[in-house]
mmCIF file of C-alpha atoms in Angstrom:
data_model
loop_
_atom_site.group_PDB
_atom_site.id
_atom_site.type_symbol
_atom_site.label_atom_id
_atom_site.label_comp_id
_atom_site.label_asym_id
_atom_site.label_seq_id
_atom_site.Cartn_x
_atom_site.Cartn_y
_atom_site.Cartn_z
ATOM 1 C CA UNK A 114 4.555 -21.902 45.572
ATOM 2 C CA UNK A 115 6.104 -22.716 42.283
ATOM 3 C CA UNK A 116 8.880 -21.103 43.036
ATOM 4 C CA UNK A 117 9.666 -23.012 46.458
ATOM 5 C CA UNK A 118 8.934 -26.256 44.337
ATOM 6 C CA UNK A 119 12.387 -24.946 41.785
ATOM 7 C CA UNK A 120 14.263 -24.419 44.869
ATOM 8 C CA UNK A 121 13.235 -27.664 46.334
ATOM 9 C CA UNK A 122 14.104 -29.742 43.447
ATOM 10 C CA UNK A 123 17.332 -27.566 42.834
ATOM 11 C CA UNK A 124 17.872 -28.313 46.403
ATOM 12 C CA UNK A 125 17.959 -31.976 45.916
ATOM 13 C CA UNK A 126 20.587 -32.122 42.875
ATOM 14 C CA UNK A 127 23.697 -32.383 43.835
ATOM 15 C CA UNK A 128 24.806 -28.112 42.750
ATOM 16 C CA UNK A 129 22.274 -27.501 45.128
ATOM 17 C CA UNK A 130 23.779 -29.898 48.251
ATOM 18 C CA UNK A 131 27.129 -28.433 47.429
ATOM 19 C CA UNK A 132 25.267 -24.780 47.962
ATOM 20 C CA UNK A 133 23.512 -25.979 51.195
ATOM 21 C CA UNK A 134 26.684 -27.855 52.614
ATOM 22 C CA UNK A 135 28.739 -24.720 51.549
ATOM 23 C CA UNK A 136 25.816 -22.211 53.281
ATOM 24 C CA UNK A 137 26.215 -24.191 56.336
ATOM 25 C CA UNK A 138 29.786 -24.395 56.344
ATOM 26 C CA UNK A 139 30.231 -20.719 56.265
ATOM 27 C CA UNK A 140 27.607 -20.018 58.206
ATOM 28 C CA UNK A 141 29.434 -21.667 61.366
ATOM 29 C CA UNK A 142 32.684 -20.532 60.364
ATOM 30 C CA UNK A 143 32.215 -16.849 61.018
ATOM 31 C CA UNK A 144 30.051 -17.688 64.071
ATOM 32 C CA UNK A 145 33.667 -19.530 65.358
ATOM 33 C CA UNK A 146 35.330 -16.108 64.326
ATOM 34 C CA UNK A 147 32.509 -14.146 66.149
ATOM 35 C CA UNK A 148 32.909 -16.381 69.766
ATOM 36 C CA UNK A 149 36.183 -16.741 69.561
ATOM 37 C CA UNK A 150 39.203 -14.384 70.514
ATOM 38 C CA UNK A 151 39.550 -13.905 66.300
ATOM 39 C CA UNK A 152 36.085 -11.806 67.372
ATOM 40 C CA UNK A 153 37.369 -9.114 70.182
ATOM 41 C CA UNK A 154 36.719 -6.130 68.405
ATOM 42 C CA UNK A 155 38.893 -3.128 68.271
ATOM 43 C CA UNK A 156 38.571 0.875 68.186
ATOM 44 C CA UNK A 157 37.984 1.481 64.722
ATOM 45 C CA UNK A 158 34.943 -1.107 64.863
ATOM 46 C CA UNK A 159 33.844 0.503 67.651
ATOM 47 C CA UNK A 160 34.210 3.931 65.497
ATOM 48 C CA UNK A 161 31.584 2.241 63.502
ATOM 49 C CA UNK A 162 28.754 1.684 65.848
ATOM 50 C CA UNK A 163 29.411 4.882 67.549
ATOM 51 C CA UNK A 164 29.109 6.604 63.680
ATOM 52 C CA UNK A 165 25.689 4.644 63.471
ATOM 53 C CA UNK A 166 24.459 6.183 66.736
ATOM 54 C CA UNK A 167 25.067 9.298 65.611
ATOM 55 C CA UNK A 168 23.451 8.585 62.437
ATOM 56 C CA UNK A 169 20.355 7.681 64.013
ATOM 57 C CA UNK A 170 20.412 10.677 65.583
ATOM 58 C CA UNK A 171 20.685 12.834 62.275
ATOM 59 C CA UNK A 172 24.190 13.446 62.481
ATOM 60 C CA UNK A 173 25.766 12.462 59.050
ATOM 61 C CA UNK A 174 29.243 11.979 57.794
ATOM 62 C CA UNK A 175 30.623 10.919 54.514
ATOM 63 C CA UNK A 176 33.771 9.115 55.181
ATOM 64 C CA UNK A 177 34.781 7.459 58.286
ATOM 65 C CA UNK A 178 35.683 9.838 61.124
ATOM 66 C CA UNK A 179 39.119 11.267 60.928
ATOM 67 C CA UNK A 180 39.674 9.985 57.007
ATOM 68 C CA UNK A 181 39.357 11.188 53.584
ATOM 69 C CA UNK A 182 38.553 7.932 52.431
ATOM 70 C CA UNK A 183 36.041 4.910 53.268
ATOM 71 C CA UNK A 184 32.373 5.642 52.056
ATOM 72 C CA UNK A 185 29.524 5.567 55.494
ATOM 73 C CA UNK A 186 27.475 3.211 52.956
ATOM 74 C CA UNK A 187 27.469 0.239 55.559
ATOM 75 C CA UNK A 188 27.131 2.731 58.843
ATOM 76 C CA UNK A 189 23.858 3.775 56.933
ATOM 77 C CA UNK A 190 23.021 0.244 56.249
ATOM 78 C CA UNK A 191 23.179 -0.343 59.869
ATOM 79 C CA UNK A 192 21.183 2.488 60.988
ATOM 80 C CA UNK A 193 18.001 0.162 61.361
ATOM 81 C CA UNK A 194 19.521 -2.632 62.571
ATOM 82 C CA UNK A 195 19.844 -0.525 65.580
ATOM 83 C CA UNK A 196 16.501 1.198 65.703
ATOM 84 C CA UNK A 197 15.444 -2.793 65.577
ATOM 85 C CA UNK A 198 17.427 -4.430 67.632
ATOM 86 C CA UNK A 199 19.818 -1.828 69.889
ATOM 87 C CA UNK A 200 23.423 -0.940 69.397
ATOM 88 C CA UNK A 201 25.221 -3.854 69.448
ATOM 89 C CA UNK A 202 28.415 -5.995 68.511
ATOM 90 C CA UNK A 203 26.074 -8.747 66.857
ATOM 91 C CA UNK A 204 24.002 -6.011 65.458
ATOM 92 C CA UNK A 205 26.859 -4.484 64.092
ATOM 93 C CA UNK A 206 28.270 -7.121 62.195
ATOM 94 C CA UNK A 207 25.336 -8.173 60.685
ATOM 95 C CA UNK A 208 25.697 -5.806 57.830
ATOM 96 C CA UNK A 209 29.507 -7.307 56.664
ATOM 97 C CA UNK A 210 28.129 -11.102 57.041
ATOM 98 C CA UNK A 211 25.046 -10.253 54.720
ATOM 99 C CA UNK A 212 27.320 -8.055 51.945
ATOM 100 C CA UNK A 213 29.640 -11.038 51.879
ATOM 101 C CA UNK A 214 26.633 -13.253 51.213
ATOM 102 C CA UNK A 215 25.235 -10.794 48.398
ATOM 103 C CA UNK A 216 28.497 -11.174 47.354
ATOM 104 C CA UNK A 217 28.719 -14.895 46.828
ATOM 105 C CA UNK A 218 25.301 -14.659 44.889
ATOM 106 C CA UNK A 219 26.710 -11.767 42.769
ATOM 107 C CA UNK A 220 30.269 -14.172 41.926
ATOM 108 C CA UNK A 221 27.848 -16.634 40.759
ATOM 109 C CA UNK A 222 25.827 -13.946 38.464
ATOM 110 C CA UNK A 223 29.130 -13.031 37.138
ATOM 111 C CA UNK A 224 30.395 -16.424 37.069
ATOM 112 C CA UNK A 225 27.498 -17.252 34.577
ATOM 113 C CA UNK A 226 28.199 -14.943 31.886
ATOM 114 C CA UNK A 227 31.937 -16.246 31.852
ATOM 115 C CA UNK A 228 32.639 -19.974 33.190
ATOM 116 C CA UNK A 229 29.203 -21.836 32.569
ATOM 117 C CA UNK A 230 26.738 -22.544 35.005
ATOM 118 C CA UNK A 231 28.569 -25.534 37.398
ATOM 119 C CA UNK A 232 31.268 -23.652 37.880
ATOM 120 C CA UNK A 233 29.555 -20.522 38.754
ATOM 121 C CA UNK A 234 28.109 -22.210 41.569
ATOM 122 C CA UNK A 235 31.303 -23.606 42.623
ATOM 123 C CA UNK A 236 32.878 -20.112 42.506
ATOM 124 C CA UNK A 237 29.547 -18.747 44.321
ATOM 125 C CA UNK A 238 30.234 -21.034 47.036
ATOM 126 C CA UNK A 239 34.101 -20.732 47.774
ATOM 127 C CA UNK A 240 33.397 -17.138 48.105
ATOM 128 C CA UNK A 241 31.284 -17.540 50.939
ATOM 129 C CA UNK A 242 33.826 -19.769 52.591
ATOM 130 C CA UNK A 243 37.139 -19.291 51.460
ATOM 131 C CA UNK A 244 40.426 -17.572 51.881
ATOM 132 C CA UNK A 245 40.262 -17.922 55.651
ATOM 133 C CA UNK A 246 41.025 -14.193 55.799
ATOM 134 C CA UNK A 247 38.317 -13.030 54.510
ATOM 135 C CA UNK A 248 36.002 -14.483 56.300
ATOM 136 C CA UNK A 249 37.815 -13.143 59.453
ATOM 137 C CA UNK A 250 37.980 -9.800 57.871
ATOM 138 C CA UNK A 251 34.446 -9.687 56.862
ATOM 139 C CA UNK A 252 33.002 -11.167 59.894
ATOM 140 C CA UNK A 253 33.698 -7.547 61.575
ATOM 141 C CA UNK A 254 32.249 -4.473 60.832
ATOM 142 C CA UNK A 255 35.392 -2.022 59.797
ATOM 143 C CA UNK A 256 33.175 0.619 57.786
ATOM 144 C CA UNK A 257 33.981 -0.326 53.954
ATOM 145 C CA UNK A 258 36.042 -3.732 53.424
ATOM 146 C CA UNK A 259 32.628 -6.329 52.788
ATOM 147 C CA UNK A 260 30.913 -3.212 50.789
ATOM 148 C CA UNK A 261 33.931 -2.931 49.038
ATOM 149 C CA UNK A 262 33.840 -6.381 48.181
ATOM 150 C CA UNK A 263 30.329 -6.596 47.241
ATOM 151 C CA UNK A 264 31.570 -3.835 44.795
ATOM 152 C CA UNK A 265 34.235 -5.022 43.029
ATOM 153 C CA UNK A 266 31.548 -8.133 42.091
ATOM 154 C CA UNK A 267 28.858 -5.580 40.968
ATOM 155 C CA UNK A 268 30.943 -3.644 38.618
ATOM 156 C CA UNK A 269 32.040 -6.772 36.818
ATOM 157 C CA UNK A 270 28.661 -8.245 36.500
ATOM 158 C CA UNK A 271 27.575 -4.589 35.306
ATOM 159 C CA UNK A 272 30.192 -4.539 33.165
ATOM 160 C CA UNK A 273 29.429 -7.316 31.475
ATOM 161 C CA UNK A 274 25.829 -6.937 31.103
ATOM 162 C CA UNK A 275 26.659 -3.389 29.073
ATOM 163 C CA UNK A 276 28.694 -4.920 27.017
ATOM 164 C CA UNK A 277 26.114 -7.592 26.065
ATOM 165 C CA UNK A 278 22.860 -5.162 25.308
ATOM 166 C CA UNK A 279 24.230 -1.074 25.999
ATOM 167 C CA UNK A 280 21.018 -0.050 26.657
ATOM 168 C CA UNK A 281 19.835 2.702 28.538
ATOM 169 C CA UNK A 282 19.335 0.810 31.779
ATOM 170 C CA UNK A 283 22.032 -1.368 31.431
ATOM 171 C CA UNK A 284 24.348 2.085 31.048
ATOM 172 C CA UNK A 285 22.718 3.904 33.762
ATOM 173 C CA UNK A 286 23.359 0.786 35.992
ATOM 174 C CA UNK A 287 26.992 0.622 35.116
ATOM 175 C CA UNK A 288 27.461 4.551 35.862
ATOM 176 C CA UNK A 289 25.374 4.600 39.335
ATOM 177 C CA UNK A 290 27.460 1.230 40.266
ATOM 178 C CA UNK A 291 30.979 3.218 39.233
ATOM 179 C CA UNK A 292 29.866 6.529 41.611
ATOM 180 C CA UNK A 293 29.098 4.214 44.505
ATOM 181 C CA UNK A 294 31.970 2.399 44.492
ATOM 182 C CA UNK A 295 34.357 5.066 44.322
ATOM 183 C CA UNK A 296 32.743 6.966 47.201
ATOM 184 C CA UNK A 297 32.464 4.108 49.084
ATOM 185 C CA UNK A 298 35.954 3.084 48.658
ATOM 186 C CA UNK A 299 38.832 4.892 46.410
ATOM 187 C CA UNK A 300 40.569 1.174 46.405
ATOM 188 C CA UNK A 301 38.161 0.499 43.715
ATOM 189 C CA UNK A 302 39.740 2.811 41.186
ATOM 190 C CA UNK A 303 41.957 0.077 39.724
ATOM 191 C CA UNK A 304 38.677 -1.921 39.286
ATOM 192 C CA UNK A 305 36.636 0.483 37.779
ATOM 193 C CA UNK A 306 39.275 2.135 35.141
ATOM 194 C CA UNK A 307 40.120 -1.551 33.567
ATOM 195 C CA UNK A 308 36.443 -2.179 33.487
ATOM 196 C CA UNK A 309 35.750 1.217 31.704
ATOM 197 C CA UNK A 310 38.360 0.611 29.090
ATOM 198 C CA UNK A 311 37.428 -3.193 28.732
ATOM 199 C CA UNK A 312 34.171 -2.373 27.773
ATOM 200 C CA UNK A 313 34.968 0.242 25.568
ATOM 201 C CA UNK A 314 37.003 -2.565 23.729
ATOM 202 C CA UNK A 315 34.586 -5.013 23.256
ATOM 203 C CA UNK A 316 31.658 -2.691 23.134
ATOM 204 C CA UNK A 317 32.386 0.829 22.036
ATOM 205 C CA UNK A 318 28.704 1.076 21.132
ATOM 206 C CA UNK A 319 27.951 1.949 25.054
ATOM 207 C CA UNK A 320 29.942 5.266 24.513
ATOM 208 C CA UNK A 321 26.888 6.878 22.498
ATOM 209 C CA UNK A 322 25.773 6.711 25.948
ATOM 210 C CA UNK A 323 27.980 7.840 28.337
ATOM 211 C CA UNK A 324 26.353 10.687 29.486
ATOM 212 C CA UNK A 325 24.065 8.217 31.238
ATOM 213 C CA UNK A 326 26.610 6.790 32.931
ATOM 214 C CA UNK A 327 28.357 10.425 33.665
ATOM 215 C CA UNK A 328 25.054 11.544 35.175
ATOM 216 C CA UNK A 329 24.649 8.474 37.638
ATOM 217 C CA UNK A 330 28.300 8.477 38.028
ATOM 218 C CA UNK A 331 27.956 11.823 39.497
ATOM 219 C CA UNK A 332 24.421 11.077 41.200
ATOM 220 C CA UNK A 333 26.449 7.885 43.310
ATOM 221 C CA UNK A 334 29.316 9.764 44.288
ATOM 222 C CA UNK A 335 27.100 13.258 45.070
ATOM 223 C CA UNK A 336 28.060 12.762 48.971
ATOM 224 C CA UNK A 337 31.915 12.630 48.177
ATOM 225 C CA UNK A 338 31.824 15.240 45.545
ATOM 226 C CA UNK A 339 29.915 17.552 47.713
ATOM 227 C CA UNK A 340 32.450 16.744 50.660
#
């Protein structure tokens, strides 16, 4: 209860009408993608949904069929979808739309730590609606692109949290974020070598600790090294 009271009065301040308005706004702009010929879908979406039947069926694979790269992360995320609501091109693209929003809320996280608070939210909320692109890239499901995303936010707000306090959680976060990413998507290498080398800048105390971050490293990527 006290909790929907803070969200209520955050609601009514103007941070929080530029977060509804900008909810909204995004909201019906990838439903205009999704209804409109921007939404016909193509073969390698379709390669998606088929991978997620097979899924559900026990047959596994670690990168998109026919490729050596792009993690199965979001076909696994979609797995229940379907169990819940049948195969589907809806269904499907539920999993992009709802990384891209975890992604706003992770900008903002990040945007915390390093702008100030107002323009955090700003930030949080022209990522949900802004560059038109995006929106129509994310608004289909093409295996790795929104998770891939969602990434390259997590292992800057990581990052920065390490550097703050290295402790052993904060480490441990930082390596299992760095082994998902790369097996998800190996276009995430020139975000996660700057972010290593960053940190060991500003906080070379975290290095007392790498082998946490080796281990979970490893533990994230396990499918890809195994493949």
């Amino acid at each position: 209860a006290e909790a929907g009271k803070r969200l209520g009065r955050f609601a009514s301040t103007r941070w929080g009408a530029l977060v509804v308005i900008a909810a909204v706004a995004g909201t019906a702009l990838r439903v205009w993608v999704y209804r409109s010929s921007l939404g016909i879908p193509d073969s390698d979406e379709a390669v998606v949904g088929l991978m997620a039947r097979h899924f559900a069926g026990g047959e596994l694979a670690t990168y998109f069929w026919g490729q050596a790269y792009g993690g199965s992360q979001e076909v696994l995320a979609t797995v229940p979808l379907f169990w819940v609501a049948g195969s589907g091109w809806l269904t499907l693209r539920l999993v992009p739309i709802a990384l891209s929003a975890v992604t706003a809320v992770v900008v903002w996280r990040v945007g915390r730590q390093t702008i100030g608070e107002s323009a955090a939210v700003v930030a949080g909320c022209v990522s949900w609606i802004w560059p038109p692109f995006v929106i129509y890239k994310l608004t289909h499901q093409w295996g790795f692109y929104a998770s891939g995303t969602l990434y390259t936010g997590l292992l800057l707000l990581v990052t920065l949290r390490m550097v703050e306090r290295p402790t052993k959680m904060r480490v441990a976060s930082f390596g299992l974020v760095v082994g998902l990413a790369i097996w998800q998507s190996t276009q995430l290498v020139p975000i996660v070598l700057p972010a290593i080398l960053w940190a060991t800048w500003k906080q070379p105390a975290w290095l007392r600790r790498i082998w946490i971050a080796t281990l979970l490293a490893a533990l994230g990527a396990l499918p890809a090294i195994v493949w």
